[in-house]
Amino acid sequence: MYGGFPLHCAAFNGHYAVARLLIENGAVVCAATESGATPLHIAAGNAHYAVAGLLIENGAVVCAAAESGSTPLHWATWADDGAMYVVRMLIANGADVSAADDIGRTPVHEAAASGLQSAARLLIENGANVDALDRWGQTPMQVAIHNGQYVLVQILRDWSKPSAGDT
């Protein structure tokens, strides 16, 4: 991992015991890389539930934004379906389900692009804005259509307000 600290490396690899040892010996859980990624971003983006939980228990900020404006919740929706548990934990600890990054993408946009159906449902059930527009005026449904995510198109259709761009 370029630009990271030892705790970032432990988070990237899912090494819970190493992460715990580093924290016990003074590692800063909110330390950020040059791009603003914290160890929680890294753990969330790699679906490392136990490490993400350890970081949160030790003061990691669930709404911390990297330079791109992306939060750990955005990163969790880039991972595979194993990240569902991380998504649930982040929401339970106060993550903003409708946070927009620098290009206006929300976690629902990212779940729509990645095809993470269970994460998209959980985000929506917790109040995520399914009609949010990104920089290009695309809703999560349009992102799902663009990425060929048929089931997500159905899920988002059931929750969104119809617009001319979605029909």
Short mmCIF file of C-alpha atoms in Angstrom, two decimals:
data_model
loop_
_atom_site.label_atom_id
_atom_site.label_comp_id
_atom_site.label_asym_id
_atom_site.label_seq_id
_atom_site.Cartn_x
_atom_site.Cartn_y
_atom_site.Cartn_z
CA MET A 1 0.00 0.00 0.00
CA TYR A 2 1.60 3.20 -1.17
CA GLY A 3 1.22 6.15 1.17
CA GLY A 4 -0.29 4.17 4.03
CA PHE A 5 0.73 3.55 7.59
CA PRO A 6 1.11 0.15 9.27
CA LEU A 7 -2.51 0.28 10.46
CA HIS A 8 -3.65 0.89 6.88
CA CYS A 9 -1.71 -2.20 5.81
CA ALA A 10 -3.31 -4.31 8.55
CA ALA A 11 -6.73 -2.99 7.53
CA PHE A 12 -6.06 -3.74 3.85
CA ASN A 13 -5.13 -7.34 4.61
CA GLY A 14 -7.76 -7.92 7.29
CA HIS A 15 -5.18 -8.69 9.98
CA TYR A 16 -7.28 -8.16 13.11
CA ALA A 17 -4.63 -9.21 15.65
CA VAL A 18 -2.01 -6.97 14.05
CA ALA A 19 -4.44 -4.04 13.91
CA ARG A 20 -5.33 -4.54 17.58
CA LEU A 21 -1.64 -4.67 18.55
CA LEU A 22 -0.92 -1.49 16.60
CA ILE A 23 -3.86 0.33 18.22
CA GLU A 24 -2.82 -0.87 21.69
CA ASN A 25 0.60 0.61 20.99
CA GLY A 26 -0.63 4.02 19.92
CA ALA A 27 -1.48 3.78 16.22
CA VAL A 28 -3.79 6.62 15.21
CA VAL A 29 -7.07 5.07 13.99
CA CYS A 30 -8.02 8.22 12.05
CA ALA A 31 -4.67 8.71 10.31
CA ALA A 32 -5.16 9.46 6.62
CA THR A 33 -3.08 8.70 3.55
CA GLU A 34 -2.16 11.45 1.08
CA SER A 35 -5.53 10.84 -0.60
CA GLY A 36 -7.38 11.10 2.71
CA ALA A 37 -8.18 7.41 3.14
CA THR A 38 -8.34 6.24 6.74
CA PRO A 39 -7.84 2.66 7.92
CA LEU A 40 -11.64 2.41 8.11
CA HIS A 41 -11.93 3.31 4.41
CA ILE A 42 -9.42 0.55 3.65
CA ALA A 43 -11.08 -2.09 5.86
CA ALA A 44 -14.53 -1.22 4.50
CA GLY A 45 -13.36 -1.34 0.90
CA ASN A 46 -11.95 -4.80 1.42
CA ALA A 47 -14.95 -6.15 3.37
CA HIS A 48 -12.90 -6.75 6.53
CA TYR A 49 -15.72 -6.68 9.07
CA ALA A 50 -13.71 -7.53 12.19
CA VAL A 51 -11.04 -4.92 11.51
CA ALA A 52 -13.67 -2.30 10.65
CA GLY A 53 -15.43 -3.04 13.94
CA LEU A 54 -12.18 -2.77 15.87
CA LEU A 55 -11.46 0.59 14.28
CA ILE A 56 -14.94 1.91 15.09
CA GLU A 57 -14.66 0.67 18.69
CA ASN A 58 -11.44 2.64 18.95
CA GLY A 59 -12.77 5.94 17.63
CA ALA A 60 -12.65 5.74 13.83
CA VAL A 61 -14.96 8.31 12.24
CA VAL A 62 -17.57 6.52 10.11
CA CYS A 63 -18.35 9.68 8.09
CA ALA A 64 -14.72 10.61 7.39
CA ALA A 65 -14.31 11.79 3.80
CA ALA A 66 -11.26 11.10 1.66
CA GLU A 67 -10.05 13.81 -0.76
CA SER A 68 -12.58 12.54 -3.30
CA GLY A 69 -15.35 13.06 -0.76
CA SER A 70 -15.92 9.32 -0.52
CA THR A 71 -16.71 7.88 2.89
CA PRO A 72 -16.06 4.39 4.25
CA LEU A 73 -19.65 3.58 3.25
CA HIS A 74 -18.85 4.45 -0.38
CA TRP A 75 -15.81 2.19 -0.19
CA ALA A 76 -17.83 -0.68 1.28
CA THR A 77 -20.19 -0.52 -1.69
CA TRP A 78 -17.24 -0.98 -4.06
CA ALA A 79 -16.40 -4.32 -2.44
CA ASP A 80 -18.15 -7.64 -2.97
CA ASP A 81 -21.31 -8.86 -1.27
CA GLY A 82 -19.21 -9.82 1.77
CA ALA A 83 -19.13 -6.09 2.51
CA MET A 84 -22.83 -6.25 3.41
CA TYR A 85 -21.90 -6.79 7.04
CA VAL A 86 -19.59 -3.77 6.94
CA VAL A 87 -22.34 -1.68 5.32
CA ARG A 88 -24.74 -2.69 8.09
CA MET A 89 -22.17 -1.86 10.81
CA LEU A 90 -21.37 1.54 9.30
CA ILE A 91 -25.06 2.45 9.11
CA ALA A 92 -25.62 1.27 12.69
CA ASN A 93 -22.78 3.57 13.77
CA GLY A 94 -24.15 6.67 12.09
CA ALA A 95 -22.82 6.63 8.52
CA ASP A 96 -24.68 9.03 6.21
CA VAL A 97 -26.45 6.80 3.68
CA SER A 98 -26.95 9.72 1.27
CA ALA A 99 -23.48 11.30 1.51
CA ALA A 100 -22.33 12.52 -1.89
CA ASP A 101 -18.71 12.43 -2.99
CA ASP A 102 -17.05 15.11 -5.13
CA ILE A 103 -18.84 13.91 -8.27
CA GLY A 104 -22.19 13.63 -6.55
CA ARG A 105 -22.15 9.85 -6.26
CA THR A 106 -23.83 8.42 -3.17
CA PRO A 107 -23.37 4.95 -1.72
CA VAL A 108 -26.52 3.90 -3.62
CA HIS A 109 -24.92 5.05 -6.90
CA GLU A 110 -21.89 2.92 -6.04
CA ALA A 111 -23.97 -0.13 -5.07
CA ALA A 112 -25.87 0.27 -8.35
CA ALA A 113 -22.61 0.34 -10.31
CA SER A 114 -21.14 -2.62 -8.39
CA GLY A 115 -24.28 -4.74 -8.44
CA LEU A 116 -24.50 -5.06 -4.67
CA GLN A 117 -28.21 -5.78 -4.35
CA SER A 118 -28.31 -6.45 -0.61
CA ALA A 119 -26.30 -3.30 0.14
CA ALA A 120 -28.57 -1.21 -2.09
CA ARG A 121 -31.66 -2.54 -0.32
CA LEU A 122 -30.17 -1.86 3.10
CA LEU A 123 -29.17 1.68 2.13
CA ILE A 124 -32.64 2.39 0.74
CA GLU A 125 -34.38 0.90 3.79
CA ASN A 126 -32.27 3.26 5.92
CA GLY A 127 -33.34 6.36 4.04
CA ALA A 128 -30.85 6.71 1.18
CA ASN A 129 -32.02 9.05 -1.56
CA VAL A 130 -32.63 6.83 -4.60
CA ASP A 131 -33.29 9.88 -6.78
CA ALA A 132 -30.00 11.66 -6.04
CA LEU A 133 -28.28 13.08 -9.10
CA ASP A 134 -24.55 12.85 -9.69
CA ARG A 135 -22.47 15.42 -11.58
CA TRP A 136 -23.77 14.05 -14.89
CA GLY A 137 -27.39 14.12 -13.79
CA GLN A 138 -27.60 10.36 -13.35
CA THR A 139 -29.72 8.68 -10.70
CA PRO A 140 -28.66 5.38 -9.16
CA MET A 141 -31.18 3.66 -11.47
CA GLN A 142 -29.49 5.15 -14.53
CA VAL A 143 -26.12 3.97 -13.21
CA ALA A 144 -27.57 0.46 -12.75
CA ILE A 145 -28.95 0.54 -16.31
CA HIS A 146 -25.60 1.70 -17.69
CA ASN A 147 -23.84 -1.16 -15.86
CA GLY A 148 -26.35 -3.83 -16.87
CA GLN A 149 -27.51 -4.46 -13.30
CA TYR A 150 -30.98 -5.80 -14.14
CA VAL A 151 -32.04 -6.78 -10.60
CA LEU A 152 -30.86 -3.46 -9.21
CA VAL A 153 -32.86 -1.64 -11.87
CA GLN A 154 -35.93 -3.48 -10.58
CA ILE A 155 -35.12 -2.68 -6.94
CA LEU A 156 -34.49 1.00 -7.65
CA ARG A 157 -37.56 1.27 -9.88
CA ASP A 158 -39.72 0.15 -6.96
CA TRP A 159 -38.32 2.92 -4.73
CA SER A 160 -37.74 5.87 -7.05
CA LYS A 161 -39.94 8.55 -8.50
CA PRO A 162 -40.30 8.10 -12.27
CA SER A 163 -38.48 10.62 -14.42
CA ALA A 164 -38.15 11.04 -18.16
CA GLY A 165 -34.51 9.91 -17.99
CA ASP A 166 -35.44 6.58 -16.40
CA THR A 167 -38.08 5.49 -18.89
#
